[in-house]
Short mmCIF file of C-alpha atoms in Angstrom, two decimals:
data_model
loop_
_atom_site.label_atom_id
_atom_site.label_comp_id
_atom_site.label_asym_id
_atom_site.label_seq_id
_atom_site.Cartn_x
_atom_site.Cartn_y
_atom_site.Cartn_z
CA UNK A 118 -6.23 37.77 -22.30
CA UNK A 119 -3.28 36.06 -23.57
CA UNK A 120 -1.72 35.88 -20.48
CA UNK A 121 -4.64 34.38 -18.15
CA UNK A 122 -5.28 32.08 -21.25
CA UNK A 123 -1.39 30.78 -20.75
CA UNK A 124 -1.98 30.57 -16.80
CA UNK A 125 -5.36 28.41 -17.43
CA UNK A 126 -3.35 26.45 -19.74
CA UNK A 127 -0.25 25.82 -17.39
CA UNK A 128 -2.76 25.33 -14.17
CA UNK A 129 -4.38 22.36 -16.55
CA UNK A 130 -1.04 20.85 -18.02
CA UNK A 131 0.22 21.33 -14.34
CA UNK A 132 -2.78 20.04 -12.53
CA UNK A 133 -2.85 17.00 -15.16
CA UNK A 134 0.88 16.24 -14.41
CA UNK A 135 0.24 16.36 -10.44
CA UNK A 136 -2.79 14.39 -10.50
CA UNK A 137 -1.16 11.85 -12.29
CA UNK A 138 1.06 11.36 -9.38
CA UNK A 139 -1.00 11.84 -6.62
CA UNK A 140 -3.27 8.86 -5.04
CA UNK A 141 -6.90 10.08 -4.69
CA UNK A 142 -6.88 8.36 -1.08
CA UNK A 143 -4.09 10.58 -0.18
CA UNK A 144 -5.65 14.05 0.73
CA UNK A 145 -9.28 13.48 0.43
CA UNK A 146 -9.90 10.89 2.95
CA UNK A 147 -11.19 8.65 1.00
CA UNK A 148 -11.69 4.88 2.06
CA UNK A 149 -11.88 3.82 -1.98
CA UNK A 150 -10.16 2.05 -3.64
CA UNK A 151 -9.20 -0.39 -1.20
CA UNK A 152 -5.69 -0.36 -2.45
CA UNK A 153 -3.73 2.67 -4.26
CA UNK A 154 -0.75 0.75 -5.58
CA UNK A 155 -1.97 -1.61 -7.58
CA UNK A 156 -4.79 -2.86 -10.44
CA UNK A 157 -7.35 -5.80 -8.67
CA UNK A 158 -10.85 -6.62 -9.25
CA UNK A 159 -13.08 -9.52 -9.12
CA UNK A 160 -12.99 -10.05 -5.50
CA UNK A 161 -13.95 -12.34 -2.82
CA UNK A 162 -12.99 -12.77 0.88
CA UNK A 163 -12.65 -14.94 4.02
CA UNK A 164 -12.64 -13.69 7.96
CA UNK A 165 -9.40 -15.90 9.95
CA UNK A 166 -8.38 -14.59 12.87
CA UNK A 167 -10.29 -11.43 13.54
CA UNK A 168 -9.02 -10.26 9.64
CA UNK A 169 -11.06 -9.74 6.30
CA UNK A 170 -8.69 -11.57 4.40
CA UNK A 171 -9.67 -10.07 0.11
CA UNK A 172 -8.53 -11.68 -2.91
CA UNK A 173 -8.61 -10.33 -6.41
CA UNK A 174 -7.65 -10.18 -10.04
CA UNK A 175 -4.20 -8.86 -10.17
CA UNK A 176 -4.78 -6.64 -12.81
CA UNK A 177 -1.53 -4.95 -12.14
CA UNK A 178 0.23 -7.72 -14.19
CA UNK A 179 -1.49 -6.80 -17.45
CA UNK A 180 -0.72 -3.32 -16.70
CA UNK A 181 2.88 -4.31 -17.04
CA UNK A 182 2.59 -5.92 -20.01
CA UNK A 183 -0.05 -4.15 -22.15
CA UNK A 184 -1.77 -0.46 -22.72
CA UNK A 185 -5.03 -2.34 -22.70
CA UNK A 186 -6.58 -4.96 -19.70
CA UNK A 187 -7.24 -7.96 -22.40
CA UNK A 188 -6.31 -10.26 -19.15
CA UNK A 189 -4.08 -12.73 -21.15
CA UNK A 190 -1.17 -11.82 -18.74
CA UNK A 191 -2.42 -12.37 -15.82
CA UNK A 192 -1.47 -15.68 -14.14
CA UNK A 193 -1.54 -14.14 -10.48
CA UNK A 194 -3.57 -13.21 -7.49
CA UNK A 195 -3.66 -10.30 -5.01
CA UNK A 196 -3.84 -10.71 -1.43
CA UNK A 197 -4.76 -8.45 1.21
CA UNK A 198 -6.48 -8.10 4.52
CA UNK A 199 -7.98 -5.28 6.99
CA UNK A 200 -9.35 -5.32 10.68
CA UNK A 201 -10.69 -2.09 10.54
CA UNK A 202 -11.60 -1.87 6.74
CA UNK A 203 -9.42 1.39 5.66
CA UNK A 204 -5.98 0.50 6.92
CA UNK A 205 -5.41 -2.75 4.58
CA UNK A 206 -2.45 -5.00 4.50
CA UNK A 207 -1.16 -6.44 1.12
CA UNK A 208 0.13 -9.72 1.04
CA UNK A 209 1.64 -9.68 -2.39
CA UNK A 210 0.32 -12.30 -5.32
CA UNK A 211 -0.41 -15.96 -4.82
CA UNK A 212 1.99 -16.94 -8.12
CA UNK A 213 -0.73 -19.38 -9.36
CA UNK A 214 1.21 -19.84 -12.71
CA UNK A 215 4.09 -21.22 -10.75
CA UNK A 216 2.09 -23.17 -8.36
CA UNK A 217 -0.05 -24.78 -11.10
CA UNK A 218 1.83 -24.54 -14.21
CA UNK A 219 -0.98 -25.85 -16.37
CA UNK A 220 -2.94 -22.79 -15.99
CA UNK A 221 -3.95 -20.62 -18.72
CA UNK A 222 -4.61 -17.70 -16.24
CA UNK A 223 -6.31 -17.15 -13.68
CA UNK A 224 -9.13 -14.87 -12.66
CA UNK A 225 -11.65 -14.09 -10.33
CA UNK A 226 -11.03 -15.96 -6.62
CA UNK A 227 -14.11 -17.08 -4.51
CA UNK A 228 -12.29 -18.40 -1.05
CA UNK A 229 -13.88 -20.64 1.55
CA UNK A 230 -12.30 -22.02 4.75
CA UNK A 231 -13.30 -25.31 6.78
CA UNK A 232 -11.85 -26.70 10.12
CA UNK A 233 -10.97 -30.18 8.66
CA UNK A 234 -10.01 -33.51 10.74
CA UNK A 235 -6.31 -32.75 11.51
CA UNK A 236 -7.88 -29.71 13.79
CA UNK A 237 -6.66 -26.93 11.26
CA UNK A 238 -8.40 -24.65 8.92
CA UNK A 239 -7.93 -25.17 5.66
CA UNK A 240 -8.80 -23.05 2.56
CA UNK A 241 -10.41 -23.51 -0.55
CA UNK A 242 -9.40 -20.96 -3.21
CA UNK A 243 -11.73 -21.52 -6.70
CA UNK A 244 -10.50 -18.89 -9.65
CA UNK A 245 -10.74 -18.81 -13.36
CA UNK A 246 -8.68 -20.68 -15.81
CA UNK A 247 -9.48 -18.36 -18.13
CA UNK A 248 -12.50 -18.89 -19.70
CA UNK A 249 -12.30 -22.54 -20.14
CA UNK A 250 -12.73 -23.73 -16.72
CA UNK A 251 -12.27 -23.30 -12.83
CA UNK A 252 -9.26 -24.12 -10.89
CA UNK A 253 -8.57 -24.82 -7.38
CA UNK A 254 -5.86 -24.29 -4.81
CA UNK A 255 -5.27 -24.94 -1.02
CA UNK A 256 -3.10 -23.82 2.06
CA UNK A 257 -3.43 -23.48 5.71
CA UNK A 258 -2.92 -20.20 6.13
CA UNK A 259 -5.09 -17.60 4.30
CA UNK A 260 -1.74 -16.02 2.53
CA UNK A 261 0.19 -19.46 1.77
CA UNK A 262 2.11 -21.03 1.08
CA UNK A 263 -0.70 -22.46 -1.37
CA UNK A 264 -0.73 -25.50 -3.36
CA UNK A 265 -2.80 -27.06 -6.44
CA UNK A 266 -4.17 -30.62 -5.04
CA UNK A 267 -5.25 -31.59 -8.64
CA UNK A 268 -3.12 -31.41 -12.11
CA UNK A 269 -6.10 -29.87 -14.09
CA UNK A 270 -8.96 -27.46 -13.87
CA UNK A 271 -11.86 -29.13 -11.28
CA UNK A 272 -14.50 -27.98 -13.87
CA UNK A 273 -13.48 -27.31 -17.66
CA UNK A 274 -15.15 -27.02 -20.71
CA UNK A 275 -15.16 -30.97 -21.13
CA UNK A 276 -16.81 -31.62 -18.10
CA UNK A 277 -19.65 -34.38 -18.50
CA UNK A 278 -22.87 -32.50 -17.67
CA UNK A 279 -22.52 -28.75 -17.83
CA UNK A 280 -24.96 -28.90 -21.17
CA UNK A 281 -24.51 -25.54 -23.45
CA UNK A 282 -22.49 -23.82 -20.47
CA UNK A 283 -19.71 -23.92 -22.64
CA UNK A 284 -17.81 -21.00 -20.19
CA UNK A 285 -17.48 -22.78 -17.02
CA UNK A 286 -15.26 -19.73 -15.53
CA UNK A 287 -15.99 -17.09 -12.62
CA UNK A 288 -16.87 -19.54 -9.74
CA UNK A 289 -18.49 -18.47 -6.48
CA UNK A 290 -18.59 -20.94 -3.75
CA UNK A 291 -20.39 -21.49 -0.48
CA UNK A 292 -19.84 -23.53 2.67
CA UNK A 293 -23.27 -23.89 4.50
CA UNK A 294 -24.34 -24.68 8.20
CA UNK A 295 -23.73 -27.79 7.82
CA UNK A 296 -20.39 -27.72 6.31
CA UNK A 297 -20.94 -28.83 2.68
CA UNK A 298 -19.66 -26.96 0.07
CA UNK A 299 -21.52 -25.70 -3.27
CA UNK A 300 -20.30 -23.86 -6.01
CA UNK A 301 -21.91 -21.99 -8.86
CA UNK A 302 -19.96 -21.11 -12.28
CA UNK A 303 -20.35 -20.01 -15.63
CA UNK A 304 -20.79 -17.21 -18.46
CA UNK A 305 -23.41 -16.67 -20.26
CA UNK A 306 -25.19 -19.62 -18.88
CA UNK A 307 -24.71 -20.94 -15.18
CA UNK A 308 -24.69 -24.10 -13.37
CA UNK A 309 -24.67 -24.69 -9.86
CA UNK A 310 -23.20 -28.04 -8.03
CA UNK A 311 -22.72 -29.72 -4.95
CA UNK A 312 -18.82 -30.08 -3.88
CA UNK A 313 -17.64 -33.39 -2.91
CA UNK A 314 -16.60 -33.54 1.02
CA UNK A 315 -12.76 -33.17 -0.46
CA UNK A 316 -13.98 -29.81 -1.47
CA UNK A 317 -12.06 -30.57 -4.84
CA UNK A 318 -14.64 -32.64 -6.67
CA UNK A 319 -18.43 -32.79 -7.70
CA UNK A 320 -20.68 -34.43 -5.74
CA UNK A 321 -23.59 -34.03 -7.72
CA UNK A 322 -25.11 -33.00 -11.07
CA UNK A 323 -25.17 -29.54 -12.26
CA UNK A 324 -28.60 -27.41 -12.49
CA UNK A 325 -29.28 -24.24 -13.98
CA UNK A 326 -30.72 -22.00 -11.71
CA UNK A 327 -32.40 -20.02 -14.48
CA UNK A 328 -31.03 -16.74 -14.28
CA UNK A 329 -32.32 -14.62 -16.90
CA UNK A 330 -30.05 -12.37 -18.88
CA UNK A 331 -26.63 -14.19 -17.23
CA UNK A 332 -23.45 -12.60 -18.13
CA UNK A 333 -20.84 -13.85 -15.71
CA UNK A 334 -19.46 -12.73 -12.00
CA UNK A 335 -21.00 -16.05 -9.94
CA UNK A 336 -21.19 -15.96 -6.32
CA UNK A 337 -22.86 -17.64 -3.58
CA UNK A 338 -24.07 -17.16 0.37
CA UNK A 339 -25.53 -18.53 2.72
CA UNK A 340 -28.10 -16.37 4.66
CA UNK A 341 -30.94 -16.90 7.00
CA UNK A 342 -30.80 -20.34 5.89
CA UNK A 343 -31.14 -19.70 2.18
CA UNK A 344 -28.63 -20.38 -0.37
CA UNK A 345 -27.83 -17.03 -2.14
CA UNK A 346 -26.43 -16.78 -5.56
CA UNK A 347 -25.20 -13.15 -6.89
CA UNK A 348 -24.25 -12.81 -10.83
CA UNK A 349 -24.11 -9.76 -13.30
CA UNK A 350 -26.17 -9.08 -15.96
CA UNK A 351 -25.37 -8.97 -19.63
CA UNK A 352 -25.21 -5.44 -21.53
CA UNK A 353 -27.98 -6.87 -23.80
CA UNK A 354 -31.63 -5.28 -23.82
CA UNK A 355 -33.23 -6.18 -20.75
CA UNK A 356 -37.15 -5.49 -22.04
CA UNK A 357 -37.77 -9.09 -22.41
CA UNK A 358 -37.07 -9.60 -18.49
CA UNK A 359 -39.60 -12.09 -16.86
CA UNK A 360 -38.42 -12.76 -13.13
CA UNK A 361 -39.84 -9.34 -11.86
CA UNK A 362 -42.04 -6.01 -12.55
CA UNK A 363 -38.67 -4.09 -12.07
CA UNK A 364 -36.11 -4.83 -15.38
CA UNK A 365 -32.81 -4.68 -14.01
CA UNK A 366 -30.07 -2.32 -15.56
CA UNK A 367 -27.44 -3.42 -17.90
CA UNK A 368 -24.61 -4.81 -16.34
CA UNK A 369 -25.81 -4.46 -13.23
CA UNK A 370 -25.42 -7.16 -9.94
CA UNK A 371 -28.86 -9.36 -9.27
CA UNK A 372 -29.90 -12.02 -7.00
CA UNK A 373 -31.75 -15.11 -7.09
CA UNK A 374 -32.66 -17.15 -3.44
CA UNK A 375 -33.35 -21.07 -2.68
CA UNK A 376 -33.10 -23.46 0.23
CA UNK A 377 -33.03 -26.67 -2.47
CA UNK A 378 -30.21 -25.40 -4.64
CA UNK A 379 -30.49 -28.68 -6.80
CA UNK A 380 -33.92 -28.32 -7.93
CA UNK A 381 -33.85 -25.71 -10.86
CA UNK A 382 -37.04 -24.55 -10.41
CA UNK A 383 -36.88 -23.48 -6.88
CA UNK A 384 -34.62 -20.73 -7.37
CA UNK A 385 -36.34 -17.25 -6.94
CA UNK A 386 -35.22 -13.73 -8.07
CA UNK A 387 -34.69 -11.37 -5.71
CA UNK A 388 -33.43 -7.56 -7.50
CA UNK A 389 -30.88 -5.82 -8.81
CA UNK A 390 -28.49 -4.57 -5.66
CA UNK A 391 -25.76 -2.85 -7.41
CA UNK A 392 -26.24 -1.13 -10.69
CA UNK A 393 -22.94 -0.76 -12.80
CA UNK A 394 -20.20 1.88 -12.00
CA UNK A 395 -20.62 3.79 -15.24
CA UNK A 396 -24.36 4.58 -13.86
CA UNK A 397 -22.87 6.82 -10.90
CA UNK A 398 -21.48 10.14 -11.08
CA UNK A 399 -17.92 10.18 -11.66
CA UNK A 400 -17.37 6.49 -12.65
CA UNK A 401 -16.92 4.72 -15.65
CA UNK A 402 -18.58 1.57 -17.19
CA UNK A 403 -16.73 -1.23 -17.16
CA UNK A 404 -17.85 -5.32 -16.22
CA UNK A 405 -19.49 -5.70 -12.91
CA UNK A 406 -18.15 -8.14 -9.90
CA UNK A 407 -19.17 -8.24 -6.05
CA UNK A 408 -18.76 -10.45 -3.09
CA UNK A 409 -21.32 -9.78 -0.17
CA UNK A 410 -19.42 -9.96 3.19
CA UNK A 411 -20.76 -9.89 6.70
CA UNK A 412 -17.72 -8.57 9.08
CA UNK A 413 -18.13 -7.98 12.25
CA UNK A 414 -21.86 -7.62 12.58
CA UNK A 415 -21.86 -5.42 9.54
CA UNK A 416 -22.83 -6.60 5.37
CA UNK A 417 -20.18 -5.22 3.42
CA UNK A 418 -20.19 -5.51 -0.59
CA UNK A 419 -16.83 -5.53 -2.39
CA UNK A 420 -16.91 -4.72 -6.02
CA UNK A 421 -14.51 -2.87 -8.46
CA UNK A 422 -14.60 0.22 -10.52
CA UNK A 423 -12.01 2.01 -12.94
CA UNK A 424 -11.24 4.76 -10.31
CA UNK A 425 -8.08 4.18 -9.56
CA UNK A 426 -6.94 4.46 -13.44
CA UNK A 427 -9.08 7.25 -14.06
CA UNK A 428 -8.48 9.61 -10.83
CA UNK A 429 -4.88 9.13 -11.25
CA UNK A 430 -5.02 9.91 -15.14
CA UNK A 431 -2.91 7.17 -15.32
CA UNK A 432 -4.14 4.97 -18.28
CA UNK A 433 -7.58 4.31 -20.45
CA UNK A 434 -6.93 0.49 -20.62
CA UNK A 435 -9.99 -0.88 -18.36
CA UNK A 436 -7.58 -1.60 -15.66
CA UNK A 437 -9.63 -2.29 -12.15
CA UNK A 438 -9.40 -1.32 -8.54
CA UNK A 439 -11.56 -3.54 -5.43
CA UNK A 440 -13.34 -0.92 -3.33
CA UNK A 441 -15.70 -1.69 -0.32
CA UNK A 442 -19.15 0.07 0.26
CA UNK A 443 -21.83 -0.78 3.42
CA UNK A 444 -24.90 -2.68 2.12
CA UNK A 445 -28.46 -3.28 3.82
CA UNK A 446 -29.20 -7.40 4.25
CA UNK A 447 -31.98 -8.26 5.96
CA UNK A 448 -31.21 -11.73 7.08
CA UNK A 449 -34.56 -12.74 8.00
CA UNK A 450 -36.34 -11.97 5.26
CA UNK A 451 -33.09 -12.69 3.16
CA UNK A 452 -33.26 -9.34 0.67
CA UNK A 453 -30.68 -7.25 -0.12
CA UNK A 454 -31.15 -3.85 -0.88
CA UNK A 455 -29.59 -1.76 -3.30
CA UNK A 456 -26.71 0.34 -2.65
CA UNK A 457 -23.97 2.92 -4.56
CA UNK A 458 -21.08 3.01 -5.72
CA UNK A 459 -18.75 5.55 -3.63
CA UNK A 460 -15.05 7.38 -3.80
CA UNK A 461 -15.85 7.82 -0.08
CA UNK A 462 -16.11 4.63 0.72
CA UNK A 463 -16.72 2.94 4.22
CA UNK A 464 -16.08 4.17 8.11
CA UNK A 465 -13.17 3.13 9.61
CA UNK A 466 -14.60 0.21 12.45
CA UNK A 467 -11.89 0.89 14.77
CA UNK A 468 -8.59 2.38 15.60
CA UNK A 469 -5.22 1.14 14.40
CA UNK A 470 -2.91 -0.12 17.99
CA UNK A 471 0.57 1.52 17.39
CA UNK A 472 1.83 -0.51 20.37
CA UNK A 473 1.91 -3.66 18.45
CA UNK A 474 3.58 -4.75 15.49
CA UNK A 475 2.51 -3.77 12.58
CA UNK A 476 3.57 -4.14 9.03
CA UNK A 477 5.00 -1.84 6.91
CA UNK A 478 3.11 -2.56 3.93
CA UNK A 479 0.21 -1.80 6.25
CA UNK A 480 -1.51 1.34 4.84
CA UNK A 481 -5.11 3.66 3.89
CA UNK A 482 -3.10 5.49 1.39
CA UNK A 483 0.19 5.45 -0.44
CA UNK A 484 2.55 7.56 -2.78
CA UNK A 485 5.94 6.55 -4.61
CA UNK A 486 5.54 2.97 -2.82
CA UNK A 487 6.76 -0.31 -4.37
CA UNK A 488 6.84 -3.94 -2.51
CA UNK A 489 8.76 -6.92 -2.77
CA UNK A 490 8.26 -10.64 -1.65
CA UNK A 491 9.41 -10.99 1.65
CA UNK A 492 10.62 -14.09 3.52
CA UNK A 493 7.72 -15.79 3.51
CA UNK A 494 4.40 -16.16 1.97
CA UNK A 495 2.07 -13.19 2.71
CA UNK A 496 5.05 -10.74 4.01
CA UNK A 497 6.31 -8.33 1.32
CA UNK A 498 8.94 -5.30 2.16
CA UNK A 499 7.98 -1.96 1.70
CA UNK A 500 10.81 0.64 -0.06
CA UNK A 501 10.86 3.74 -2.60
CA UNK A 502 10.04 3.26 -6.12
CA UNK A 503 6.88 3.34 -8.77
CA UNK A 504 3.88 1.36 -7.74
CA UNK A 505 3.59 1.08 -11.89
CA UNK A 506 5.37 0.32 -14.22
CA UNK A 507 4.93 3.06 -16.50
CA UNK A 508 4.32 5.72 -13.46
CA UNK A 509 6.44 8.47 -12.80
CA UNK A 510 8.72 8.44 -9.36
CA UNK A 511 6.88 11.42 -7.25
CA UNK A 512 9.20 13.66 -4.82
CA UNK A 513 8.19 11.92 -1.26
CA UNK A 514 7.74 8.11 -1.20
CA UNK A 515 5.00 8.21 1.72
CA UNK A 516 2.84 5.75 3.72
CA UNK A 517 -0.77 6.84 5.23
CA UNK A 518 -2.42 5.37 8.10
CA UNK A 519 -5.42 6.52 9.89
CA UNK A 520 -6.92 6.71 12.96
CA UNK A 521 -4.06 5.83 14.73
CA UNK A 522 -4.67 5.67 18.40
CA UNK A 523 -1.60 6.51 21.24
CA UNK A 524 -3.98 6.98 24.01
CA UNK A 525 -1.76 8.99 27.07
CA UNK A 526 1.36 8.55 24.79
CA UNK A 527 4.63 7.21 23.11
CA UNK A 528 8.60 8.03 24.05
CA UNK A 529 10.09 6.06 20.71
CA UNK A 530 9.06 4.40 17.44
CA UNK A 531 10.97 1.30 15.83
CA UNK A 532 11.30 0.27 12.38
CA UNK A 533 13.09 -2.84 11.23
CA UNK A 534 15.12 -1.80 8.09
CA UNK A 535 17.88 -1.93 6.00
CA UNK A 536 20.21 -0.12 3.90
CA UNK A 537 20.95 4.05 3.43
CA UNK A 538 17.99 6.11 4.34
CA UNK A 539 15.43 7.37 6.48
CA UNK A 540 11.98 7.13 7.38
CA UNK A 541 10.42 10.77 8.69
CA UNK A 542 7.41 10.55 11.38
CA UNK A 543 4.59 12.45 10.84
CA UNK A 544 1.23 13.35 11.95
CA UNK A 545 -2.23 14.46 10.61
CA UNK A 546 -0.82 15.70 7.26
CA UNK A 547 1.49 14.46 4.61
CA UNK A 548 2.94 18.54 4.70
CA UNK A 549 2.85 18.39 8.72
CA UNK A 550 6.81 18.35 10.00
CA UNK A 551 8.57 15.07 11.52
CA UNK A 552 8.63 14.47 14.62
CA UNK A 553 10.79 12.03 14.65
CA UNK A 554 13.55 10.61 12.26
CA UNK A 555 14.34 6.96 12.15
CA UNK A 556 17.69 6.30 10.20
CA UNK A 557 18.77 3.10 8.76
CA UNK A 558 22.68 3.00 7.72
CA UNK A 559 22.73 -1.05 8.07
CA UNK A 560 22.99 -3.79 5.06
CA UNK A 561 21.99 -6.02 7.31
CA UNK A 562 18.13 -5.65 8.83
CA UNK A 563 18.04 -3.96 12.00
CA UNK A 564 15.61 -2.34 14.56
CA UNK A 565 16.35 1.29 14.67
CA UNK A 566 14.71 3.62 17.06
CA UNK A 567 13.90 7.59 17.12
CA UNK A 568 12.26 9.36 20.11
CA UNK A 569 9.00 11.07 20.00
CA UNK A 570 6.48 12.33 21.79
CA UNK A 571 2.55 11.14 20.25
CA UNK A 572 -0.93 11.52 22.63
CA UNK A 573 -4.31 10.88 21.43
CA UNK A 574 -5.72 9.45 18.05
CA UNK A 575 -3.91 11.01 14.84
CA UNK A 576 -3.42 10.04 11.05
CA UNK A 577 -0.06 8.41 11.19
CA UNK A 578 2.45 9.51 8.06
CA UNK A 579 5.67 7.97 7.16
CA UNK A 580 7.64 9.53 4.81
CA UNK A 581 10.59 7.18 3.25
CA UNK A 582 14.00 8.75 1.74
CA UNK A 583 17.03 7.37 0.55
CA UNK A 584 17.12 3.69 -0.15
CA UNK A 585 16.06 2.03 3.11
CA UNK A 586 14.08 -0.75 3.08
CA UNK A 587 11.24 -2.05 5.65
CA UNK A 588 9.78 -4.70 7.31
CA UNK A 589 7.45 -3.72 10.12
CA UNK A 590 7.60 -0.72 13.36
CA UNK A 591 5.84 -0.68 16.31
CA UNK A 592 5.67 2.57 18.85
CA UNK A 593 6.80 2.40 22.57
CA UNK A 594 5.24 4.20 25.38
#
């Protein structure tokens, strides 16, 4: 008794210990959480180019700084982008702190992109100044370089007009069919405005749209010719609710409709689509934040849970992780219908092309991976270290990608690296042996090959040792 007693007891300290290193995308095939290495949440996204470009919370930088997620810290935000939506590149932080050193912090993105005049696209990126207002920031490109056009917050608690919505923080915007821009914003009470043709002003007065039980997390679409606008519910008792038969849970994401967003009184409720994470098996409450994305003919909604921190034992501190889930939207009828929470996740859309370049910090899973800026905005390097701060080193520093398709086959792989190391090639599993070896003895960067021999569509594995670092490969039939 004593002894099986000792082996339960080692299996659970053991377990604990392995779990704690392990990502839960790694050997479950899993599509959530969108990324493994770091803390995000409150997300929003833009398609450019054929990509789903996501931005985020960087959560991660309160990690660094605190046991607990009290978001003080945080004066960054995550980038990242997929074309399949489970092999997702990440384009580092947008260093809004630097870039607009007025800032308190900044929170909670909502991105929209216009062709302007001079024949480019240009983006809009609204986030949180904390809770006393809404910033703004603009670039070309969807990763950067960005800039802040204005020397203060576009909305702030000192705002003529916003009445008793004292929080003017989470802001969701919208650019309709006919190219002008609205944005909604606001805790505990909301107000919704018109954006000047600048995009970086008000053009109009701010409404309330009446949304009963408001709590934060704005958002807006435009579908089927209705202006959407998504927010979360407080955690108050909801048995006073009026806009429907059906009382919405607490914390939950709900939905209110209108094709004359200025007139208050137009706006309709529509229902609760996405109840919180803590009502789902295996998830834990925490606040509540989606954006509703159509991607390639498909409505996708993004939204974060705790499941990173919590599958990966790795803290208790409320720190978030994005994750991506299908959703039903009827477009005509312009309802959206409820949908879960999942570890699962979403299909992959299509297969990853070996036989282009692709970047390193390219990836469905990752273990014992760290990044660092690389040479310009939206590139980062890829080399062996914690993805936390306070996270052990595992044994194998390894990079997951799936669905990787070589069709009749490939004779070499390249990698362009640097320094003393190697990267190991493998396929299906992360315990499957290499098949090829690239090795990197350089201090300069350098394109180093390794032969191989790859048919058909496989999970693609590298496996990083030494202290090479990495920029991008590409496969070579």
């Amino acid at each position: 008794m004593k002894l099986r007693y000792l082996s339960i007891l080692l299996t659970l300290v053991l377990g604990s210990h392995c779990s704690a290193q392990v990502s839960p995308k790694l050997r479950t095939g899993y599509a959530n959480p969108i990324l493994d290495h770091v803390f995000t949440a409150d997300p929003t996204a833009v398609e450019f180019g054929g990509r789903l470009y996501v931005y985020g919370t960087n959560d991660s930088e309160q990690y660094e700084h605190s046991e607990k997620n009290s978001y003080e810290k945080i004066k960054t935000l995550a980038m990242m982008s997929t074309d399949d939506m489970v092999n997702w590149t990440y384009h580092g932080n947008i260093p809004v702190g630097e870039i607009a050193p007025w800032v308190i912090n900044s929170w909670a993105p909502s991105i929209v992109s216009r062709v302007e005049a001079d024949g480019k696209t240009h983006f809009y990126l609204y986030f949180s100044n904390s809770g006393y207002g809404t910033g703004v920031l603009t670039s070309t490109s969807p990763v950067g370089p960005w800039t802040s056009p204005l020397n203060k917050s576009l909305v702030d608690a000192q705002t003529e007009g916003l009445g008793d919505c004292n929080v003017p923080f989470d802001p969701g915007a919208v650019i309709d069919d006919n190219g002008v821009g609205w944005i909604a914003l606001g805790g505990g009470k909301c107000r919704i405005a018109r954006l000047g043709k600048d995009m970086i002003s008000i053009d109009s007065e701010f409404i309330n749209p009446r949304p009963q039980h408001h709590f934060e997390a704005n958002e807006m679409n435009y579908i089927g010719g209705k202006y959407v606008y998504t927010y979360n519910t407080d955690w108050q008792d909801h048995s006073d609710w009026e806009l429907s038969d059906e009382i919405p849970t607490t914390c939950c994401m709900a939905y209110m409709t209108s094709t004359t967003p200025l007139d208050s009184m137009s706006w309709r409720y529509g229902n609760n689509y996405l109840k919180n994470a803590g009502d789902f098996p295996g998830f834990t409450y925490t606040n509540n934040h989606t954006h509703l994305h159509k991607y390639r003919g498909k409505w996708y909604v993004i939204y974060h849970t705790e499941m990173l921190q919590d599958d990966m034992q790795m803290a208790d501190g409320g720190f978030r992780s994005l994750m991506v889930d299908e959703i039903n939207v009827d477009e005509e009828k312009v309802h959206i219908s409820p949908t879960d929470v999942t570890k699962k996740g979403v299909n992959q859309i299509q297969s990853l092309n070996p036989y282009i370049k692709q970047e390193a910090e390219t990836a469905a899973a990752t273990e014992g991976i760290k990044f660092e800026q690389g040479d310009k905005a939206g590139n980062m390097y890829v080399c062996r270290g914690k993805a936390f701060a306070k996270h052990g080193l595992p044994d194998e520093s390894i990079i997951l990608l799936r669905k990787v398709d070589f069709g009749k086959g490939s004779k070499k792989v390249s990698a362009m690296v640097k320094g003393k190391g190697l990267i190991e090639v493998r396929l299906d599993s992360v315990d499957s042996p290499a098949i090829a070896t690239i090795t990197s003895l350089g201090t300069d960067w350098e394109e180093c090959m390794a032969k191989c021999k790859i048919s058909g569509e496989h999970d693609l594995i590298f496996v990083m040792k030494g202290q090479v670092k990495w920029d991008y490969w590409k496969f070579k039939r």
